[in-house]
């Protein structure tokens, strides 16, 4: 058995029925407990994502949103969605939709928790899964495990992103992998070593532009192929619910691949988006939670755009569990489905468009990972964040990220995909398990936020009034940065502790 076979076996084991149902059920429990906040407060999610003024201690909600979207929107939204169709059939897309909508609640919980237990690191604030595992769960070993494992995971994921772009560039333009590797890492180095603020500035320009362009092309394709849209939607739903004769035997695979690629593409419940949520300058943790829940819908929009382009153009294949083809419409692997789909609209333009899209999406993803890794490093050295060891370690981490991005195009696609997927599953188990144990504080932030909204004031967070302990730093934040909002709160709730 080769190393690739071992990694593949681990990936299959990790993403077995237990994890699939665990993630779905937990997301559903969170959604029910919060009365489907991801739907009820959708307008508020948009407001929190695009509003807010930056102070010297954090990012604006919009900058954090774009970094999070950069992290969530990557190869999983294009290549990952195509592979879900190949192995799970059109029904996998339905379960990706379900997973994303339900687990947007997980993104809220993890991001609100990251804000509750954030702390000062130099002149800025930092928070994330390891912080709430240590301070909320009082389980420092779990926080340390998650942090160290996440470093390895994110570095490997950087290789996956460059590998995906290299595969498209190679297939479309016959560009040698080594050329792609060199060009990609030179550009990445210039941004990554510029720090989080440089990344935020690049992300807030590049991410909206590419996302809007990508969705616009999908809309045009749907208009051109409007006659196929009703039957295509019926096929997606029917295949997912065992109502389609052709794909009836793929229901289990549709659920498994839909959930797997749903988590893989939008990272809700994975904890990665919580790192940037903890850096955001907000007056209440719920604002970061709502913004990050919204970013899951942006990721879902990109996945849906990919799926609809592929399906409405008929440029896809579907494998049965025994390895034979149930559908064989094209010659080529799943990484070429989207390019072939766009090619049906603009002859010869599919490869160019997808290569550009893959570059932007994968590049901004790796940029976001650099921000996450910086936050993790601050967690590991929180007692000496400005010290020589912390700075040196961050340099090593950035170097490892750049080296892995260089190596990615030179490694087997199957091996690196399976390795990244297996590690994704492992940290999902750790983080979602922590969210289950800490969902009450997360829920308390939402109740407090809505209570203040009903009074017509801009909500501020005073942890004592939510029954939350070990978050004293918030009293300092509110009194120093949100004095006017605090005065409005005191007027609206004169009997509360302030």
Coordinates of C-alpha atoms in Angstrom, one line a residue:
X1 CA 0.0 0.0 0.0
X2 CA 1.4 3.4 -1.0
X3 CA 1.3 6.6 1.0
X4 CA -1.3 7.9 -1.3
X5 CA -3.5 4.8 -0.6
X6 CA -3.1 5.3 3.1
X7 CA -4.1 8.9 2.9
X8 CA -7.1 8.0 0.8
X9 CA -8.2 5.4 3.3
X10 CA -7.9 7.9 6.2
X11 CA -9.9 10.4 4.2
X12 CA -12.6 7.8 3.6
X13 CA -12.7 6.8 7.3
X14 CA -12.8 10.4 8.6
X15 CA -15.6 11.4 6.3
X16 CA -17.7 8.4 7.1
X17 CA -21.4 8.5 8.2
X18 CA -20.5 9.6 11.8
X19 CA -18.9 12.9 10.8
X20 CA -21.4 13.6 8.1
X21 CA -24.4 13.2 10.4
X22 CA -22.6 14.9 13.3
X23 CA -22.1 18.1 11.3
X24 CA -25.6 18.1 9.9
X25 CA -27.3 17.5 13.2
X26 CA -25.2 20.0 15.1
X27 CA -25.9 22.7 12.5
X28 CA -29.6 21.9 12.7
X29 CA -29.5 22.1 16.5
X30 CA -27.8 25.5 16.4
X31 CA -30.3 26.7 13.7
X32 CA -33.3 25.6 15.8
X33 CA -31.9 27.1 19.0
X34 CA -31.4 30.5 17.2
X35 CA -34.7 30.2 15.3
X36 CA -32.8 30.1 12.0
X37 CA -31.0 33.4 12.5
X38 CA -29.3 32.9 9.1
X39 CA -32.7 33.5 7.5
X40 CA -34.5 35.7 10.1
X41 CA -31.8 38.3 10.3
X42 CA -30.5 38.2 6.7
X43 CA -30.8 42.0 6.3
X44 CA -28.9 42.5 9.5
X45 CA -26.2 40.1 8.3
X46 CA -25.7 42.4 5.3
X47 CA -25.7 45.5 7.5
X48 CA -23.0 44.0 9.8
X49 CA -20.9 42.9 6.8
X50 CA -20.7 46.3 5.1
X51 CA -20.9 48.7 8.1
X52 CA -18.6 49.8 10.9
X53 CA -15.6 52.1 11.3
X54 CA -12.1 50.8 11.8
X55 CA -10.2 51.7 14.9
X56 CA -6.5 51.3 15.5
X57 CA -7.2 47.9 17.1
X58 CA -8.9 45.9 14.4
X59 CA -10.4 45.5 10.9
X60 CA -13.6 46.8 9.6
X61 CA -16.5 44.3 9.1
X62 CA -16.0 44.6 5.4
X63 CA -12.3 43.9 5.4
X64 CA -12.9 40.9 7.7
X65 CA -15.8 39.7 5.4
X66 CA -13.5 39.8 2.4
X67 CA -10.7 38.0 4.1
X68 CA -13.2 35.3 5.2
X69 CA -14.7 35.1 1.7
X70 CA -11.2 34.8 0.4
X71 CA -10.7 31.9 2.7
X72 CA -14.0 30.2 2.0
X73 CA -14.0 30.7 -1.7
X74 CA -11.3 28.7 -3.3
X75 CA -10.7 25.6 -5.3
X76 CA -13.5 23.8 -3.3
X77 CA -16.0 26.1 -5.0
X78 CA -15.0 25.2 -8.5
X79 CA -13.0 22.0 -8.6
X80 CA -14.7 20.7 -5.4
X81 CA -18.2 21.3 -6.7
X82 CA -17.4 19.6 -10.0
X83 CA -16.0 16.5 -8.2
X84 CA -19.2 16.4 -6.0
X85 CA -21.2 16.1 -9.2
X86 CA -18.8 13.4 -10.6
X87 CA -19.0 11.2 -7.5
X88 CA -22.4 12.2 -6.0
X89 CA -24.4 13.1 -9.0
X90 CA -26.5 16.3 -9.4
X91 CA -28.2 15.5 -6.0
X92 CA -24.9 16.4 -4.2
X93 CA -25.6 20.0 -5.1
X94 CA -28.9 19.9 -3.1
X95 CA -27.1 18.6 -0.1
X96 CA -24.4 21.3 -0.5
X97 CA -27.2 23.9 -0.3
X98 CA -28.7 22.2 2.8
X99 CA -25.3 22.0 4.5
X100 CA -24.4 25.6 3.8
X101 CA -27.8 27.0 4.9
X102 CA -27.9 24.9 8.1
X103 CA -24.3 25.4 9.0
X104 CA -24.3 29.1 8.6
X105 CA -25.5 28.9 12.2
X106 CA -22.2 27.2 13.1
X107 CA -20.3 30.1 11.5
X108 CA -22.3 32.5 13.7
X109 CA -21.6 30.5 16.9
X110 CA -17.8 30.1 16.3
X111 CA -17.4 33.7 15.2
X112 CA -19.3 35.1 18.2
X113 CA -17.3 32.9 20.5
X114 CA -14.1 34.2 18.9
X115 CA -15.1 37.7 19.8
X116 CA -16.2 36.9 23.3
X117 CA -12.9 35.6 24.4
X118 CA -10.6 37.6 22.2
X119 CA -7.6 39.4 23.8
X120 CA -5.1 42.1 23.2
X121 CA -2.0 41.2 21.2
X122 CA 0.3 44.2 20.9
X123 CA -1.8 47.1 19.5
X124 CA -4.6 44.8 18.1
X125 CA -7.1 42.2 19.2
X126 CA -7.0 38.6 18.3
X127 CA -9.3 35.7 18.8
X128 CA -10.3 32.3 17.4
X129 CA -11.1 28.7 18.2
X130 CA -8.1 28.0 20.4
X131 CA -9.0 31.1 22.5
X132 CA -12.5 29.9 23.2
X133 CA -11.4 26.4 23.7
X134 CA -8.9 27.5 26.4
X135 CA -10.9 30.4 28.0
X136 CA -14.4 29.2 27.4
X137 CA -14.0 25.4 27.7
X138 CA -11.1 25.8 30.0
X139 CA -9.4 23.1 28.0
X140 CA -6.0 24.5 27.0
X141 CA -4.7 21.1 25.6
X142 CA -7.6 21.1 23.2
X143 CA -6.8 24.6 22.2
X144 CA -3.1 23.8 21.7
X145 CA -3.9 20.7 19.6
X146 CA -6.3 22.6 17.4
X147 CA -3.8 25.4 16.9
X148 CA -0.9 23.2 16.0
X149 CA -2.9 20.9 13.8
X150 CA -4.5 23.9 12.1
X151 CA -1.0 25.3 11.2
X152 CA -0.2 22.0 9.4
X153 CA -3.7 21.9 7.8
X154 CA -3.5 25.5 6.5
X155 CA 0.0 25.1 5.1
X156 CA -1.0 21.9 3.3
X157 CA -4.2 23.7 2.1
X158 CA -2.0 26.4 0.5
X159 CA -0.4 23.6 -1.5
X160 CA -3.8 22.4 -2.6
X161 CA -4.8 25.8 -3.8
X162 CA -1.7 26.3 -6.0
X163 CA -2.1 22.7 -7.2
X164 CA -5.6 23.4 -8.3
X165 CA -4.6 26.5 -10.2
X166 CA -1.6 24.8 -11.8
X167 CA -3.8 21.9 -13.0
X168 CA -6.1 24.3 -14.8
X169 CA -3.2 26.3 -16.2
X170 CA -1.5 23.1 -17.4
X171 CA -4.6 21.6 -19.0
X172 CA -5.7 24.9 -20.6
X173 CA -2.5 26.4 -21.8
X174 CA 0.1 23.6 -21.4
X175 CA 2.0 25.8 -18.9
X176 CA 4.6 23.6 -17.1
X177 CA 3.9 23.1 -13.4
X178 CA 7.3 24.5 -12.4
X179 CA 6.6 27.8 -14.2
X180 CA 3.2 28.1 -12.4
X181 CA 4.9 27.2 -9.1
X182 CA 7.5 29.9 -9.4
X183 CA 5.2 32.7 -10.6
X184 CA 2.6 31.9 -7.9
X185 CA 5.0 31.9 -5.1
X186 CA 6.7 35.1 -6.1
X187 CA 3.4 36.9 -6.1
X188 CA 2.3 35.3 -2.9
X189 CA 5.6 36.2 -1.1
X190 CA 5.1 39.9 -1.9
X191 CA 1.7 39.9 -0.3
X192 CA 2.1 37.4 2.6
X193 CA 5.2 39.1 4.0
X194 CA 3.4 42.5 3.9
X195 CA 1.3 41.5 6.9
X196 CA -2.4 41.3 7.7
X197 CA -3.2 44.9 6.8
X198 CA -1.7 44.5 3.4
X199 CA -3.7 41.3 2.9
X200 CA -6.9 43.1 4.0
X201 CA -6.3 45.9 1.4
X202 CA -5.8 43.4 -1.4
X203 CA -8.7 41.2 -0.4
X204 CA -11.3 44.0 -0.2
X205 CA -10.5 44.9 -3.8
X206 CA -9.9 41.5 -5.4
X207 CA -12.6 39.4 -3.8
X208 CA -15.7 41.4 -4.7
X209 CA -14.5 41.9 -8.2
X210 CA -13.9 38.3 -9.0
X211 CA -17.0 37.0 -7.2
X212 CA -19.3 39.4 -9.0
X213 CA -17.7 38.6 -12.4
X214 CA -18.0 34.8 -11.8
X215 CA -21.7 35.0 -10.8
X216 CA -22.4 37.3 -13.8
X217 CA -21.1 34.7 -16.2
X218 CA -23.2 32.1 -14.5
X219 CA -26.3 34.3 -14.8
X220 CA -25.6 34.8 -18.5
X221 CA -25.3 31.0 -19.0
X222 CA -28.6 30.4 -17.3
X223 CA -30.3 33.0 -19.5
X224 CA -28.9 31.4 -22.6
X225 CA -29.9 27.9 -21.5
X226 CA -33.2 29.0 -19.8
X227 CA -35.1 26.1 -21.4
X228 CA -33.0 23.6 -19.5
X229 CA -33.3 25.4 -16.1
X230 CA -36.6 23.8 -14.9
X231 CA -35.5 20.2 -15.8
X232 CA -32.1 20.9 -14.3
X233 CA -33.5 22.0 -10.9
X234 CA -35.9 19.0 -10.9
X235 CA -32.9 16.7 -11.6
X236 CA -31.0 18.2 -8.6
X237 CA -33.8 17.8 -6.2
X238 CA -35.0 14.5 -7.5
X239 CA -31.5 13.0 -7.4
X240 CA -31.0 14.2 -3.8
X241 CA -34.3 12.7 -2.6
X242 CA -34.2 9.4 -4.5
X243 CA -36.9 10.5 -7.0
X244 CA -34.7 10.2 -10.1
X245 CA -34.5 6.7 -11.7
X246 CA -31.0 7.3 -13.2
X247 CA -29.4 8.5 -10.0
X248 CA -31.5 6.6 -7.5
X249 CA -28.5 4.4 -6.4
X250 CA -26.4 7.5 -5.6
X251 CA -28.5 9.0 -2.7
X252 CA -25.9 8.0 -0.1
X253 CA -23.1 9.3 -2.2
X254 CA -25.0 12.5 -2.9
X255 CA -25.5 13.2 0.9
X256 CA -21.9 12.2 1.7
X257 CA -20.3 14.3 -1.1
X258 CA -22.7 17.2 -0.6
X259 CA -21.9 17.5 3.1
X260 CA -18.2 16.8 2.6
X261 CA -17.8 19.4 -0.2
X262 CA -20.2 21.8 1.6
X263 CA -17.8 21.9 4.6
X264 CA -14.8 21.9 2.4
X265 CA -15.9 24.8 0.3
X266 CA -17.5 27.1 2.9
X267 CA -15.6 26.1 6.0
X268 CA -18.6 26.7 8.3
X269 CA -17.9 24.8 11.5
X270 CA -14.3 24.3 10.6
X271 CA -13.2 27.3 12.7
X272 CA -11.0 29.0 10.2
X273 CA -13.3 32.0 9.6
X274 CA -13.4 32.5 13.4
X275 CA -9.8 33.5 13.4
X276 CA -10.4 36.6 11.3
X277 CA -13.8 37.2 13.1
X278 CA -11.8 37.6 16.4
X279 CA -9.8 40.4 14.8
X280 CA -12.8 42.5 13.8
X281 CA -13.5 45.8 15.5
X282 CA -17.1 45.6 16.5
X283 CA -19.2 46.8 19.5
X284 CA -20.9 43.4 19.9
X285 CA -19.8 39.8 19.2
X286 CA -23.1 39.1 17.3
X287 CA -22.0 41.6 14.6
X288 CA -19.0 39.4 13.8
X289 CA -21.1 36.3 14.0
X290 CA -23.7 37.7 11.6
X291 CA -21.1 38.9 9.1
X292 CA -19.4 35.5 9.0
X293 CA -22.7 33.7 8.6
X294 CA -23.2 36.0 5.6
X295 CA -19.9 35.0 4.1
X296 CA -21.1 31.4 4.0
X297 CA -23.9 32.5 1.7
X298 CA -21.4 34.1 -0.6
X299 CA -19.4 30.9 -0.8
X300 CA -22.7 29.0 -1.5
X301 CA -23.4 31.5 -4.3
X302 CA -20.1 30.7 -6.0
X303 CA -20.6 26.9 -5.6
X304 CA -24.1 27.3 -7.0
X305 CA -22.9 29.3 -9.9
X306 CA -20.3 26.6 -10.7
X307 CA -22.9 23.8 -10.4
X308 CA -25.5 25.5 -12.6
X309 CA -23.0 26.3 -15.3
X310 CA -21.9 22.7 -15.4
X311 CA -25.4 21.2 -15.3
X312 CA -27.3 23.5 -17.6
X313 CA -24.6 23.1 -20.3
X314 CA -24.5 19.3 -19.8
X315 CA -20.7 19.3 -19.5
X316 CA -20.3 16.7 -16.8
X317 CA -19.9 13.0 -16.1
X318 CA -21.3 10.9 -13.1
X319 CA -19.7 7.8 -11.7
X320 CA -21.6 4.9 -10.1
X321 CA -20.2 3.3 -6.9
X322 CA -18.7 0.4 -9.0
X323 CA -16.6 2.9 -11.0
X324 CA -18.7 2.7 -14.3
X325 CA -20.2 5.8 -15.8
X326 CA -23.9 6.6 -15.2
X327 CA -23.5 9.7 -17.3
X328 CA -20.6 10.3 -19.8
X329 CA -21.1 13.5 -21.6
X330 CA -17.5 14.8 -21.9
X331 CA -14.0 13.6 -22.2
X332 CA -11.8 14.8 -19.3
X333 CA -11.7 14.8 -15.5
X334 CA -13.9 16.9 -13.2
X335 CA -11.4 19.7 -13.0
X336 CA -12.3 20.6 -16.6
X337 CA -16.1 20.6 -16.3
X338 CA -16.5 24.3 -15.5
X339 CA -14.1 25.4 -18.3
X340 CA -16.0 23.2 -20.8
X341 CA -19.3 24.7 -19.5
X342 CA -18.1 28.3 -20.1
X343 CA -16.6 27.2 -23.5
X344 CA -20.2 26.3 -24.6
X345 CA -21.0 30.0 -24.1
X346 CA -17.8 31.5 -25.4
X347 CA -16.0 29.2 -27.7
X348 CA -12.4 29.1 -26.6
X349 CA -13.0 31.4 -23.7
X350 CA -13.8 28.8 -21.0
X351 CA -10.2 27.9 -20.3
X352 CA -9.1 31.5 -20.1
X353 CA -12.0 32.5 -17.8
X354 CA -11.6 29.6 -15.4
X355 CA -7.8 30.0 -15.3
X356 CA -8.3 33.7 -14.2
X357 CA -11.0 32.8 -11.7
X358 CA -9.0 30.0 -10.2
X359 CA -6.0 32.3 -9.9
X360 CA -8.0 34.9 -8.0
X361 CA -9.9 32.5 -5.8
X362 CA -7.0 30.3 -4.9
X363 CA -4.6 33.3 -4.4
X364 CA -7.0 35.1 -2.1
X365 CA -7.6 31.9 -0.2
X366 CA -3.9 31.5 0.6
X367 CA -3.7 35.2 1.6
X368 CA -6.6 34.5 4.1
X369 CA -4.7 31.5 5.4
X370 CA -1.7 33.8 6.1
X371 CA -4.0 35.9 8.3
X372 CA -5.3 32.8 10.1
X373 CA -1.8 31.5 10.7
X374 CA -0.7 34.9 12.1
X375 CA -3.6 34.7 14.6
X376 CA -2.7 31.1 15.5
X377 CA 0.9 32.3 16.1
X378 CA -0.4 35.0 18.4
X379 CA -2.3 32.4 20.4
X380 CA 0.8 30.2 20.8
X381 CA 2.9 33.2 22.0
X382 CA 0.2 35.3 23.6
X383 CA 2.3 35.9 26.7
X384 CA 5.2 37.3 24.6
X385 CA 3.6 38.3 21.3
X386 CA 6.2 41.0 20.5
X387 CA 9.1 38.7 21.4
X388 CA 11.8 37.4 19.2
X389 CA 10.6 33.8 19.3
X390 CA 7.1 34.8 18.1
X391 CA 8.4 36.9 15.3
X392 CA 10.8 34.3 14.2
X393 CA 8.2 31.6 14.3
X394 CA 5.8 33.7 12.1
X395 CA 8.6 34.1 9.6
X396 CA 9.1 30.3 9.5
X397 CA 5.3 29.7 9.1
X398 CA 5.1 32.2 6.2
X399 CA 8.1 30.5 4.6
X400 CA 6.5 27.1 5.0
X401 CA 3.3 28.5 3.4
X402 CA 5.2 29.9 0.5
X403 CA 7.2 26.7 0.1
X404 CA 4.1 24.5 0.2
X405 CA 2.4 26.8 -2.4
X406 CA 5.5 26.2 -4.6
X407 CA 5.5 22.4 -4.0
X408 CA 1.7 22.1 -4.6
X409 CA 1.8 22.1 -8.4
X410 CA 4.5 19.4 -8.3
X411 CA 2.5 17.0 -6.1
X412 CA -0.1 14.4 -7.2
X413 CA -3.5 16.1 -7.2
X414 CA -5.3 13.0 -5.7
X415 CA -2.8 12.8 -2.8
X416 CA -2.9 16.4 -1.8
X417 CA -6.7 16.5 -2.1
X418 CA -7.2 13.5 0.1
X419 CA -4.7 14.7 2.7
X420 CA -6.3 18.2 2.9
X421 CA -9.8 16.6 3.0
X422 CA -8.8 14.2 5.8
X423 CA -7.3 17.0 7.9
X424 CA -10.4 19.2 7.2
X425 CA -12.5 16.4 8.7
X426 CA -10.3 16.0 11.8
X427 CA -10.4 19.7 12.8
X428 CA -14.1 19.9 12.0
X429 CA -14.7 17.2 14.7
X430 CA -12.6 19.1 17.3
X431 CA -14.2 22.5 16.5
X432 CA -17.9 21.4 16.1
X433 CA -17.5 19.4 19.3
X434 CA -16.3 22.5 21.1
X435 CA -19.2 24.6 19.6
X436 CA -21.7 22.0 21.0
X437 CA -20.3 22.5 24.5
X438 CA -20.2 26.3 24.2
X439 CA -23.3 27.0 22.2
X440 CA -25.1 28.6 25.2
X441 CA -22.7 31.7 25.4
X442 CA -23.0 32.0 21.6
X443 CA -26.8 31.9 21.9
X444 CA -26.7 34.5 24.7
X445 CA -24.9 37.0 22.4
X446 CA -27.7 36.7 19.9
X447 CA -30.5 37.1 22.5
X448 CA -28.7 40.1 23.9
X449 CA -28.2 41.7 20.5
X450 CA -31.8 41.3 19.5
X451 CA -32.9 42.6 22.9
X452 CA -31.0 45.8 22.2
X453 CA -32.1 46.0 18.6
X454 CA -35.8 46.1 19.8
X455 CA -34.9 49.3 21.7
X456 CA -33.6 50.9 18.6
X457 CA -30.0 51.3 19.8
X458 CA -26.6 50.2 18.4
X459 CA -25.9 47.1 20.5
X460 CA -22.9 46.9 22.8
X461 CA -21.6 43.9 24.6
X462 CA -21.3 43.7 28.4
X463 CA -20.5 40.1 29.2
X464 CA -21.9 40.1 32.8
X465 CA -25.4 40.8 31.4
X466 CA -25.2 37.7 29.2
X467 CA -24.0 35.5 32.1
X468 CA -20.5 35.2 30.5
X469 CA -17.3 35.2 32.6
X470 CA -13.6 35.5 31.8
X471 CA -14.3 38.2 29.2
X472 CA -13.4 41.3 31.2
X473 CA -11.6 42.9 28.3
X474 CA -15.0 43.8 26.8
X475 CA -15.7 46.3 29.5
X476 CA -12.5 48.2 28.6
X477 CA -13.4 48.0 24.8
X478 CA -16.9 49.4 25.3
X479 CA -15.9 52.2 27.7
X480 CA -13.0 53.3 25.6
X481 CA -14.2 52.9 22.0
X482 CA -18.0 52.9 22.3
X483 CA -18.9 55.6 24.9
X484 CA -21.8 57.0 23.0
X485 CA -23.3 53.6 22.4
X486 CA -22.8 52.7 26.0
X487 CA -24.6 55.9 27.1
X488 CA -27.6 54.9 24.9
X489 CA -27.5 51.4 26.4
X490 CA -27.6 52.8 30.0
X491 CA -30.5 55.0 29.0
X492 CA -32.4 52.0 27.5
X493 CA -31.6 49.5 30.3
X494 CA -31.0 51.6 33.5
X495 CA -31.2 48.5 35.7
X496 CA -28.5 46.5 33.9
X497 CA -24.9 46.3 35.1
X498 CA -22.7 48.7 33.2

